[in-house]
């Protein structure tokens, strides 16, 4: 009776495959447990908002078309704050409106009481100018802000 050869250890390939499986599972578990802070969310939202507004201004100048911008800040904590953009003139039919929504954990605060703004491509101006600040749900300022000046210039400020 001959016995088969007994293995004393795993091969290098088996060890590497096992390590890859364990690392993949632990990385997936870590990502599901990790949550972003409101500060990180606010920073990313303000960056995205700046890019969205900058893109709208560039398109307005290229298309020679003005737009209205409206800011909505629902008091319901589960509803996100958002902006809508409505094109005026000949491009209003092709791209009637656009919307930017903030993360539901990020709240906005506007300076002043005005919630509607107009961008005029002829003068490259926004009336009135505004500063939008990102806040936590409790109302505490995160230090992230975006300024759209009367001259149509965007400036992003951060506390970090």
GROMACS .gro file of N, CA and C in nm:
model
  480
    1UNK      N    1   0.081  -0.116   0.000
    1UNK     CA    2   0.000   0.000   0.000
    1UNK      C    3   0.087   0.124   0.000
    2UNK      N    4   0.071   0.205  -0.100
    2UNK     CA    5   0.149   0.328  -0.106
    2UNK      C    6   0.061   0.446  -0.067
    3UNK      N    7   0.117   0.519   0.012
    3UNK     CA    8   0.047   0.640   0.053
    3UNK      C    9   0.087   0.755  -0.037
    4UNK      N   10  -0.008   0.850  -0.058
    4UNK     CA   11   0.023   0.970  -0.136
    4UNK      C   12   0.115   1.062  -0.060
    5UNK      N   13   0.177   1.149  -0.133
    5UNK     CA   14   0.269   1.243  -0.073
    5UNK      C   15   0.194   1.341   0.015
    6UNK      N   16   0.236   1.362   0.133
    6UNK     CA   17   0.170   1.455   0.224
    6UNK      C   18   0.231   1.593   0.210
    7UNK      N   19   0.145   1.693   0.207
    7UNK     CA   20   0.192   1.831   0.197
    7UNK      C   21   0.219   1.886   0.336
    8UNK      N   22   0.327   1.960   0.348
    8UNK     CA   23   0.360   2.020   0.476
    8UNK      C   24   0.324   2.168   0.480
    9UNK      N   25   0.303   2.232   0.364
    9UNK     CA   26   0.276   2.377   0.361
    9UNK      C   27   0.199   2.412   0.235
   10UNK      N   28   0.151   2.535   0.233
   10UNK     CA   29   0.082   2.586   0.114
   10UNK      C   30   0.186   2.636   0.015
   11UNK      N   31   0.149   2.632  -0.113
   11UNK     CA   32   0.241   2.685  -0.214
   11UNK      C   33   0.233   2.838  -0.213
   12UNK      N   34   0.330   2.901  -0.274
   12UNK     CA   35   0.334   3.047  -0.279
   12UNK      C   36   0.210   3.102  -0.349
   13UNK      N   37   0.165   3.038  -0.453
   13UNK     CA   38   0.046   3.082  -0.526
   13UNK      C   39  -0.077   3.078  -0.437
   14UNK      N   40  -0.094   2.974  -0.362
   14UNK     CA   41  -0.208   2.963  -0.271
   14UNK      C   42  -0.205   3.072  -0.164
   15UNK      N   43  -0.088   3.100  -0.111
   15UNK     CA   44  -0.075   3.204  -0.009
   15UNK      C   45  -0.111   3.341  -0.067
   16UNK      N   46  -0.062   3.370  -0.186
   16UNK     CA   47  -0.090   3.499  -0.251
   16UNK      C   48  -0.238   3.515  -0.283
   17UNK      N   49  -0.302   3.410  -0.329
   17UNK     CA   50  -0.446   3.416  -0.358
   17UNK      C   51  -0.525   3.438  -0.230
   18UNK      N   52  -0.487   3.367  -0.125
   18UNK     CA   53  -0.554   3.386   0.004
   18UNK      C   54  -0.539   3.527   0.057
   19UNK      N   55  -0.418   3.583   0.046
   19UNK     CA   56  -0.395   3.721   0.090
   19UNK      C   57  -0.476   3.820   0.008
   20UNK      N   58  -0.485   3.797  -0.122
   20UNK     CA   59  -0.563   3.887  -0.207
   20UNK      C   60  -0.711   3.885  -0.169
   21UNK      N   61  -0.764   3.768  -0.141
   21UNK     CA   62  -0.904   3.757  -0.100
   21UNK      C   63  -0.928   3.828   0.033
   22UNK      N   64  -0.840   3.807   0.130
   22UNK     CA   65  -0.854   3.871   0.261
   22UNK      C   66  -0.843   4.023   0.248
   23UNK      N   67  -0.748   4.073   0.172
   23UNK     CA   68  -0.732   4.217   0.153
   23UNK      C   69  -0.853   4.279   0.084
   24UNK      N   70  -0.907   4.212  -0.016
   24UNK     CA   71  -1.024   4.263  -0.087
   24UNK      C   72  -1.144   4.271   0.006
   25UNK      N   73  -1.166   4.167   0.084
   25UNK     CA   74  -1.279   4.167   0.177
   25UNK      C   75  -1.262   4.273   0.286
   26UNK      N   76  -1.142   4.289   0.338
   26UNK     CA   77  -1.121   4.389   0.443
   26UNK      C   78  -1.131   4.531   0.388
   27UNK      N   79  -1.087   4.555   0.266
   27UNK     CA   80  -1.100   4.688   0.205
   27UNK      C   81  -1.247   4.722   0.183
   28UNK      N   82  -1.325   4.626   0.138
   28UNK     CA   83  -1.468   4.649   0.120
   28UNK      C   84  -1.538   4.677   0.251
   29UNK      N   85  -1.501   4.605   0.354
   29UNK     CA   86  -1.559   4.627   0.487
   29UNK      C   87  -1.519   4.764   0.542
   30UNK      N   88  -1.395   4.803   0.522
   30UNK     CA   89  -1.346   4.933   0.569
   30UNK      C   90  -1.421   5.046   0.501
   31UNK      N   91  -1.443   5.036   0.369
   31UNK     CA   92  -1.514   5.141   0.295
   31UNK      C   93  -1.659   5.154   0.339
   32UNK      N   94  -1.722   5.044   0.375
   32UNK     CA   95  -1.861   5.053   0.419
   32UNK      C   96  -1.870   5.111   0.559
   33UNK      N   97  -1.768   5.090   0.643
   33UNK     CA   98  -1.770   5.143   0.778
   33UNK      C   99  -1.723   5.288   0.785
   34UNK      N  100  -1.641   5.329   0.690
   34UNK     CA  101  -1.586   5.465   0.690
   34UNK      C  102  -1.693   5.563   0.644
   35UNK      N  103  -1.712   5.669   0.718
   35UNK     CA  104  -1.805   5.774   0.677
   35UNK      C  105  -1.729   5.905   0.668
   36UNK      N  106  -1.765   5.983   0.568
   36UNK     CA  107  -1.700   6.112   0.551
   36UNK      C  108  -1.758   6.211   0.651
   37UNK      N  109  -1.673   6.297   0.699
   37UNK     CA  110  -1.720   6.402   0.790
   37UNK      C  111  -1.795   6.508   0.710
   38UNK      N  112  -1.875   6.585   0.779
   38UNK     CA  113  -1.949   6.693   0.713
   38UNK      C  114  -1.851   6.793   0.652
   39UNK      N  115  -1.737   6.812   0.716
   39UNK     CA  116  -1.634   6.902   0.664
   39UNK      C  117  -1.585   6.856   0.527
   40UNK      N  118  -1.557   6.725   0.513
   40UNK     CA  119  -1.512   6.670   0.385
   40UNK      C  120  -1.622   6.681   0.279
   41UNK      N  121  -1.746   6.650   0.319
   41UNK     CA  122  -1.858   6.661   0.225
   41UNK      C  123  -1.878   6.805   0.179
   42UNK      N  124  -1.867   6.900   0.273
   42UNK     CA  125  -1.884   7.042   0.239
   42UNK      C  126  -1.775   7.088   0.143
   43UNK      N  127  -1.654   7.045   0.167
   43UNK     CA  128  -1.543   7.083   0.078
   43UNK      C  129  -1.567   7.031  -0.063
   44UNK      N  130  -1.606   6.904  -0.073
   44UNK     CA  131  -1.631   6.846  -0.206
   44UNK      C  132  -1.750   6.913  -0.273
   45UNK      N  133  -1.857   6.941  -0.196
   45UNK     CA  134  -1.974   7.007  -0.254
   45UNK      C  135  -1.942   7.148  -0.304
   46UNK      N  136  -1.865   7.223  -0.229
   46UNK     CA  137  -1.829   7.359  -0.273
   46UNK      C  138  -1.740   7.355  -0.397
   47UNK      N  139  -1.651   7.255  -0.405
   47UNK     CA  140  -1.569   7.239  -0.526
   47UNK      C  141  -1.657   7.205  -0.647
   48UNK      N  142  -1.751   7.114  -0.627
   48UNK     CA  143  -1.842   7.076  -0.736
   48UNK      C  144  -1.932   7.192  -0.778
   49UNK      N  145  -1.980   7.268  -0.681
   49UNK     CA  146  -2.064   7.384  -0.711
   49UNK      C  147  -1.986   7.488  -0.789
   50UNK      N  148  -1.860   7.512  -0.750
   50UNK     CA  149  -1.777   7.607  -0.822
   50UNK      C  150  -1.757   7.563  -0.967
   51UNK      N  151  -1.730   7.435  -0.988
   51UNK     CA  152  -1.713   7.384  -1.125
   51UNK      C  153  -1.841   7.397  -1.206
   52UNK      N  154  -1.954   7.368  -1.143
   52UNK     CA  155  -2.083   7.376  -1.213
   52UNK      C  156  -2.113   7.521  -1.254
   53UNK      N  157  -2.094   7.615  -1.161
   53UNK     CA  158  -2.120   7.756  -1.193
   53UNK      C  159  -2.020   7.809  -1.295
   54UNK      N  160  -1.894   7.771  -1.282
   54UNK     CA  161  -1.793   7.814  -1.378
   54UNK      C  162  -1.827   7.763  -1.518
   55UNK      N  163  -1.870   7.639  -1.526
   55UNK     CA  164  -1.910   7.582  -1.655
   55UNK      C  165  -2.029   7.658  -1.714
   56UNK      N  166  -2.125   7.693  -1.630
   56UNK     CA  167  -2.242   7.768  -1.679
   56UNK      C  168  -2.201   7.905  -1.731
   57UNK      N  169  -2.111   7.972  -1.662
   57UNK     CA  170  -2.066   8.104  -1.707
   57UNK      C  171  -1.990   8.095  -1.839
   58UNK      N  172  -1.906   7.995  -1.852
   58UNK     CA  173  -1.831   7.976  -1.977
   58UNK      C  174  -1.927   7.948  -2.093
   59UNK      N  175  -2.026   7.861  -2.069
   59UNK     CA  176  -2.123   7.830  -2.174
   59UNK      C  177  -2.208   7.952  -2.210
   60UNK      N  178  -2.245   8.030  -2.110
   60UNK     CA  179  -2.324   8.151  -2.136
   60UNK      C  180  -2.246   8.247  -2.224
   61UNK      N  181  -2.119   8.264  -2.197
   61UNK     CA  182  -2.036   8.353  -2.279
   61UNK      C  183  -2.019   8.298  -2.420
   62UNK      N  184  -1.999   8.167  -2.432
   62UNK     CA  185  -1.981   8.106  -2.563
   62UNK      C  186  -2.110   8.112  -2.645
   63UNK      N  187  -2.223   8.085  -2.582
   63UNK     CA  188  -2.352   8.085  -2.650
   63UNK      C  189  -2.412   8.224  -2.663
   64UNK      N  190  -2.354   8.321  -2.592
   64UNK     CA  191  -2.410   8.457  -2.587
   64UNK      C  192  -2.554   8.452  -2.538
   65UNK      N  193  -2.567   8.392  -2.422
   65UNK     CA  194  -2.699   8.368  -2.364
   65UNK      C  195  -2.692   8.389  -2.213
   66UNK      N  196  -2.783   8.466  -2.159
   66UNK     CA  197  -2.788   8.492  -2.015
   66UNK      C  198  -2.864   8.380  -1.944
   67UNK      N  199  -2.860   8.380  -1.810
   67UNK     CA  200  -2.936   8.281  -1.735
   67UNK      C  201  -2.980   8.337  -1.600
   68UNK      N  202  -3.088   8.276  -1.548
   68UNK     CA  203  -3.135   8.302  -1.412
   68UNK      C  204  -3.085   8.189  -1.324
   69UNK      N  205  -3.047   8.222  -1.203
   69UNK     CA  206  -3.001   8.125  -1.106
   69UNK      C  207  -3.086   8.140  -0.981
   70UNK      N  208  -3.147   8.032  -0.935
   70UNK     CA  209  -3.231   8.035  -0.815
   70UNK      C  210  -3.174   7.937  -0.713
   71UNK      N  211  -3.173   7.980  -0.586
   71UNK     CA  212  -3.121   7.898  -0.478
   71UNK      C  213  -3.239   7.856  -0.389
   72UNK      N  214  -3.249   7.726  -0.363
   72UNK     CA  215  -3.355   7.671  -0.278
   72UNK      C  216  -3.292   7.607  -0.156
   73UNK      N  217  -3.340   7.649  -0.039
   73UNK     CA  218  -3.288   7.598   0.087
   73UNK      C  219  -3.404   7.550   0.174
   74UNK      N  220  -3.453   7.427   0.150
   74UNK     CA  221  -3.566   7.376   0.228
   74UNK      C  222  -3.531   7.364   0.376
   75UNK      N  223  -3.629   7.387   0.460
   75UNK     CA  224  -3.606   7.375   0.605
   75UNK      C  225  -3.606   7.229   0.650
   76UNK      N  226  -3.661   7.140   0.570
   76UNK     CA  227  -3.662   6.998   0.600
   76UNK      C  228  -3.517   6.945   0.595
   77UNK      N  229  -3.468   6.889   0.704
   77UNK     CA  230  -3.329   6.845   0.711
   77UNK      C  231  -3.297   6.728   0.619
   78UNK      N  232  -3.397   6.653   0.575
   78UNK     CA  233  -3.370   6.541   0.486
   78UNK      C  234  -3.370   6.584   0.338
   79UNK      N  235  -3.417   6.703   0.310
   79UNK     CA  236  -3.419   6.753   0.172
   79UNK      C  237  -3.291   6.831   0.143
   80UNK      N  238  -3.225   6.803   0.030
   80UNK     CA  239  -3.100   6.875   0.001
   80UNK      C  240  -3.127   7.018  -0.044
   81UNK      N  241  -3.032   7.104  -0.019
   81UNK     CA  242  -3.035   7.239  -0.075
   81UNK      C  243  -2.992   7.227  -0.221
   82UNK      N  244  -3.048   7.311  -0.308
   82UNK     CA  245  -3.012   7.300  -0.449
   82UNK      C  246  -3.025   7.433  -0.520
   83UNK      N  247  -2.964   7.439  -0.640
   83UNK     CA  248  -2.972   7.555  -0.728
   83UNK      C  249  -3.029   7.509  -0.861
   84UNK      N  250  -3.108   7.596  -0.921
   84UNK     CA  251  -3.155   7.571  -1.056
   84UNK      C  252  -3.107   7.684  -1.146
   85UNK      N  253  -3.079   7.650  -1.268
   85UNK     CA  254  -3.033   7.746  -1.367
   85UNK      C  255  -3.128   7.739  -1.485
   86UNK      N  256  -3.179   7.854  -1.528
   86UNK     CA  257  -3.270   7.858  -1.642
   86UNK      C  258  -3.211   7.951  -1.748
   87UNK      N  259  -3.188   7.895  -1.866
   87UNK     CA  260  -3.128   7.972  -1.975
   87UNK      C  261  -3.230   8.068  -2.034
   88UNK      N  262  -3.185   8.183  -2.075
   88UNK     CA  263  -3.268   8.284  -2.139
   88UNK      C  264  -3.221   8.301  -2.283
   89UNK      N  265  -3.313   8.330  -2.371
   89UNK     CA  266  -3.273   8.355  -2.510
   89UNK      C  267  -3.280   8.232  -2.596
   90UNK      N  268  -3.198   8.230  -2.699
   90UNK     CA  269  -3.210   8.127  -2.802
   90UNK      C  270  -3.171   7.987  -2.756
   91UNK      N  271  -3.091   7.974  -2.652
   91UNK     CA  272  -3.053   7.842  -2.603
   91UNK      C  273  -3.147   7.789  -2.496
   92UNK      N  274  -3.252   7.863  -2.466
   92UNK     CA  275  -3.342   7.818  -2.361
   92UNK      C  276  -3.418   7.691  -2.400
   93UNK      N  277  -3.440   7.668  -2.529
   93UNK     CA  278  -3.511   7.549  -2.573
   93UNK      C  279  -3.425   7.424  -2.569
   94UNK      N  280  -3.296   7.438  -2.600
   94UNK     CA  281  -3.209   7.321  -2.607
   94UNK      C  282  -3.167   7.273  -2.468
   95UNK      N  283  -3.150   7.366  -2.377
   95UNK     CA  284  -3.112   7.329  -2.240
   95UNK      C  285  -3.196   7.415  -2.146
   96UNK      N  286  -3.322   7.379  -2.135
   96UNK     CA  287  -3.417   7.464  -2.062
   96UNK      C  288  -3.375   7.490  -1.918
   97UNK      N  289  -3.322   7.392  -1.852
   97UNK     CA  290  -3.284   7.413  -1.713
   97UNK      C  291  -3.185   7.310  -1.665
   98UNK      N  292  -3.112   7.347  -1.562
   98UNK     CA  293  -3.016   7.258  -1.500
   98UNK      C  294  -3.033   7.268  -1.349
   99UNK      N  295  -2.984   7.166  -1.280
   99UNK     CA  296  -3.000   7.165  -1.135
   99UNK      C  297  -2.872   7.112  -1.070
  100UNK      N  298  -2.832   7.174  -0.960
  100UNK     CA  299  -2.721   7.127  -0.878
  100UNK      C  300  -2.773   7.104  -0.737
  101UNK      N  301  -2.757   6.983  -0.686
  101UNK     CA  302  -2.802   6.950  -0.550
  101UNK      C  303  -2.683   6.929  -0.459
  102UNK      N  304  -2.690   6.985  -0.340
  102UNK     CA  305  -2.587   6.963  -0.238
  102UNK      C  306  -2.612   6.829  -0.171
  103UNK      N  307  -2.512   6.780  -0.103
  103UNK     CA  308  -2.527   6.660  -0.022
  103UNK      C  309  -2.630   6.687   0.087
  104UNK      N  310  -2.708   6.588   0.125
  104UNK     CA  311  -2.814   6.610   0.224
  104UNK      C  312  -2.760   6.646   0.362
  105UNK      N  313  -2.633   6.617   0.389
  105UNK     CA  314  -2.575   6.653   0.518
  105UNK      C  315  -2.518   6.795   0.519
  106UNK      N  316  -2.511   6.857   0.402
  106UNK     CA  317  -2.455   6.992   0.391
  106UNK      C  318  -2.569   7.091   0.370
  107UNK      N  319  -2.570   7.196   0.450
  107UNK     CA  320  -2.670   7.302   0.439
  107UNK      C  321  -2.601   7.427   0.386
  108UNK      N  322  -2.675   7.514   0.320
  108UNK     CA  323  -2.619   7.637   0.266
  108UNK      C  324  -2.671   7.757   0.344
  109UNK      N  325  -2.591   7.859   0.349
  109UNK     CA  326  -2.632   7.987   0.404
  109UNK      C  327  -2.592   8.094   0.303
  110UNK      N  328  -2.686   8.178   0.265
  110UNK     CA  329  -2.661   8.287   0.170
  110UNK      C  330  -2.654   8.419   0.244
  111UNK      N  331  -2.566   8.507   0.195
  111UNK     CA  332  -2.567   8.641   0.251
  111UNK      C  333  -2.687   8.716   0.191
  112UNK      N  334  -2.753   8.797   0.269
  112UNK     CA  335  -2.868   8.872   0.219
  112UNK      C  336  -2.993   8.788   0.211
  113UNK      N  337  -3.097   8.849   0.158
  113UNK     CA  338  -3.226   8.780   0.150
  113UNK      C  339  -3.261   8.737   0.008
  114UNK      N  340  -3.186   8.781  -0.090
  114UNK     CA  341  -3.214   8.748  -0.230
  114UNK      C  342  -3.180   8.601  -0.257
  115UNK      N  343  -3.268   8.532  -0.328
  115UNK     CA  344  -3.246   8.391  -0.364
  115UNK      C  345  -3.243   8.372  -0.516
  116UNK      N  346  -3.261   8.480  -0.591
  116UNK     CA  347  -3.262   8.473  -0.737
  116UNK      C  348  -3.158   8.569  -0.793
  117UNK      N  349  -3.083   8.519  -0.891
  117UNK     CA  350  -2.972   8.595  -0.947
  117UNK      C  351  -2.977   8.587  -1.099
  118UNK      N  352  -2.922   8.688  -1.164
  118UNK     CA  353  -2.919   8.693  -1.310
  118UNK      C  354  -2.776   8.712  -1.358
  119UNK      N  355  -2.735   8.627  -1.452
  119UNK     CA  356  -2.605   8.644  -1.516
  119UNK      C  357  -2.629   8.699  -1.656
  120UNK      N  358  -2.564   8.810  -1.688
  120UNK     CA  359  -2.575   8.874  -1.821
  120UNK      C  360  -2.442   8.856  -1.894
  121UNK      N  361  -2.447   8.785  -2.006
  121UNK     CA  362  -2.325   8.758  -2.080
  121UNK      C  363  -2.269   8.885  -2.145
  122UNK      N  364  -2.354   8.983  -2.179
  122UNK     CA  365  -2.307   9.104  -2.245
  122UNK      C  366  -2.209   9.183  -2.157
  123UNK      N  367  -2.236   9.187  -2.028
  123UNK     CA  368  -2.152   9.263  -1.935
  123UNK      C  369  -2.069   9.172  -1.845
  124UNK      N  370  -2.091   9.042  -1.855
  124UNK     CA  371  -2.021   8.942  -1.773
  124UNK      C  372  -2.040   8.975  -1.624
  125UNK      N  373  -2.167   8.997  -1.588
  125UNK     CA  374  -2.197   9.034  -1.449
  125UNK      C  375  -2.308   8.947  -1.392
  126UNK      N  376  -2.306   8.937  -1.260
  126UNK     CA  377  -2.411   8.868  -1.185
  126UNK      C  378  -2.476   8.972  -1.095
  127UNK      N  379  -2.607   8.978  -1.097
  127UNK     CA  380  -2.676   9.071  -1.006
  127UNK      C  381  -2.778   8.995  -0.925
  128UNK      N  382  -2.779   9.011  -0.797
  128UNK     CA  383  -2.671   9.069  -0.717
  128UNK      C  384  -2.562   8.966  -0.694
  129UNK      N  385  -2.445   9.011  -0.652
  129UNK     CA  386  -2.337   8.920  -0.616
  129UNK      C  387  -2.377   8.845  -0.489
  130UNK      N  388  -2.316   8.730  -0.465
  130UNK     CA  389  -2.352   8.655  -0.344
  130UNK      C  390  -2.237   8.572  -0.292
  131UNK      N  391  -2.249   8.538  -0.164
  131UNK     CA  392  -2.157   8.445  -0.098
  131UNK      C  393  -2.243   8.332  -0.043
  132UNK      N  394  -2.206   8.211  -0.076
  132UNK     CA  395  -2.277   8.094  -0.023
  132UNK      C  396  -2.180   8.018   0.066
  133UNK      N  397  -2.225   7.988   0.187
  133UNK     CA  398  -2.142   7.922   0.288
  133UNK      C  399  -2.200   7.786   0.319
  134UNK      N  400  -2.114   7.687   0.332
  134UNK     CA  401  -2.158   7.552   0.368
  134UNK      C  402  -2.163   7.539   0.520
  135UNK      N  403  -2.269   7.476   0.570
  135UNK     CA  404  -2.288   7.458   0.714
  135UNK      C  405  -2.328   7.313   0.742
  136UNK      N  406  -2.313   7.277   0.868
  136UNK     CA  407  -2.364   7.148   0.914
  136UNK      C  408  -2.515   7.162   0.936
  137UNK      N  409  -2.583   7.050   0.957
  137UNK     CA  410  -2.728   7.053   0.979
  137UNK      C  411  -2.764   7.136   1.101
  138UNK      N  412  -2.674   7.141   1.198
  138UNK     CA  413  -2.699   7.220   1.319
  138UNK      C  414  -2.684   7.370   1.294
  139UNK      N  415  -2.631   7.409   1.178
  139UNK     CA  416  -2.611   7.549   1.146
  139UNK      C  417  -2.469   7.597   1.169
  140UNK      N  418  -2.383   7.510   1.221
  140UNK     CA  419  -2.243   7.547   1.245
  140UNK      C  420  -2.168   7.558   1.112
  141UNK      N  421  -2.096   7.668   1.095
  141UNK     CA  422  -2.020   7.695   0.973
  141UNK      C  423  -1.906   7.595   0.958
  142UNK      N  424  -1.889   7.540   0.837
  142UNK     CA  425  -1.780   7.445   0.811
  142UNK      C  426  -1.653   7.515   0.764
  143UNK      N  427  -1.663   7.643   0.732
  143UNK     CA  428  -1.547   7.718   0.683
  143UNK      C  429  -1.532   7.713   0.532
  144UNK      N  430  -1.622   7.644   0.464
  144UNK     CA  431  -1.618   7.636   0.318
  144UNK      C  432  -1.716   7.737   0.260
  145UNK      N  433  -1.670   7.816   0.163
  145UNK     CA  434  -1.756   7.918   0.105
  145UNK      C  435  -1.722   7.940  -0.042
  146UNK      N  436  -1.818   7.995  -0.113
  146UNK     CA  437  -1.802   8.027  -0.255
  146UNK      C  438  -1.859   8.167  -0.277
  147UNK      N  439  -1.781   8.253  -0.341
  147UNK     CA  440  -1.822   8.390  -0.369
  147UNK      C  441  -1.836   8.407  -0.519
  148UNK      N  442  -1.949   8.459  -0.563
  148UNK     CA  443  -1.969   8.495  -0.703
  148UNK      C  444  -1.984   8.646  -0.705
  149UNK      N  445  -1.881   8.713  -0.755
  149UNK     CA  446  -1.877   8.859  -0.749
  149UNK      C  447  -1.966   8.920  -0.857
  150UNK      N  448  -1.989   9.049  -0.842
  150UNK     CA  449  -2.068   9.123  -0.939
  150UNK      C  450  -2.009   9.112  -1.079
  151UNK      N  451  -1.878   9.103  -1.088
  151UNK     CA  452  -1.809   9.091  -1.217
  151UNK      C  453  -1.808   8.948  -1.271
  152UNK      N  454  -1.881   8.858  -1.209
  152UNK     CA  455  -1.891   8.720  -1.258
  152UNK      C  456  -1.770   8.635  -1.226
  153UNK      N  457  -1.692   8.673  -1.126
  153UNK     CA  458  -1.574   8.596  -1.088
  153UNK      C  459  -1.606   8.507  -0.969
  154UNK      N  460  -1.567   8.380  -0.980
  154UNK     CA  461  -1.587   8.284  -0.872
  154UNK      C  462  -1.462   8.275  -0.787
  155UNK      N  463  -1.481   8.275  -0.656
  155UNK     CA  464  -1.369   8.259  -0.563
  155UNK      C  465  -1.410   8.161  -0.455
  156UNK      N  466  -1.330   8.059  -0.437
  156UNK     CA  467  -1.356   7.954  -0.339
  156UNK      C  468  -1.268   7.978  -0.218
  157UNK      N  469  -1.324   7.977  -0.098
  157UNK     CA  470  -1.245   7.992   0.024
  157UNK      C  471  -1.269   7.871   0.113
  158UNK      N  472  -1.162   7.835   0.185
  158UNK     CA  473  -1.168   7.719   0.273
  158UNK      C  474  -1.091   7.750   0.399
  159UNK      N  475  -1.136   7.693   0.510
  159UNK     CA  476  -1.068   7.719   0.637
  159UNK      C  477  -0.942   7.637   0.651
  160UNK      N  478  -0.920   7.539   0.564
  160UNK     CA  479  -0.801   7.454   0.577
  160UNK      C  480  -0.692   7.501   0.487
   0.00000   0.00000   0.00000
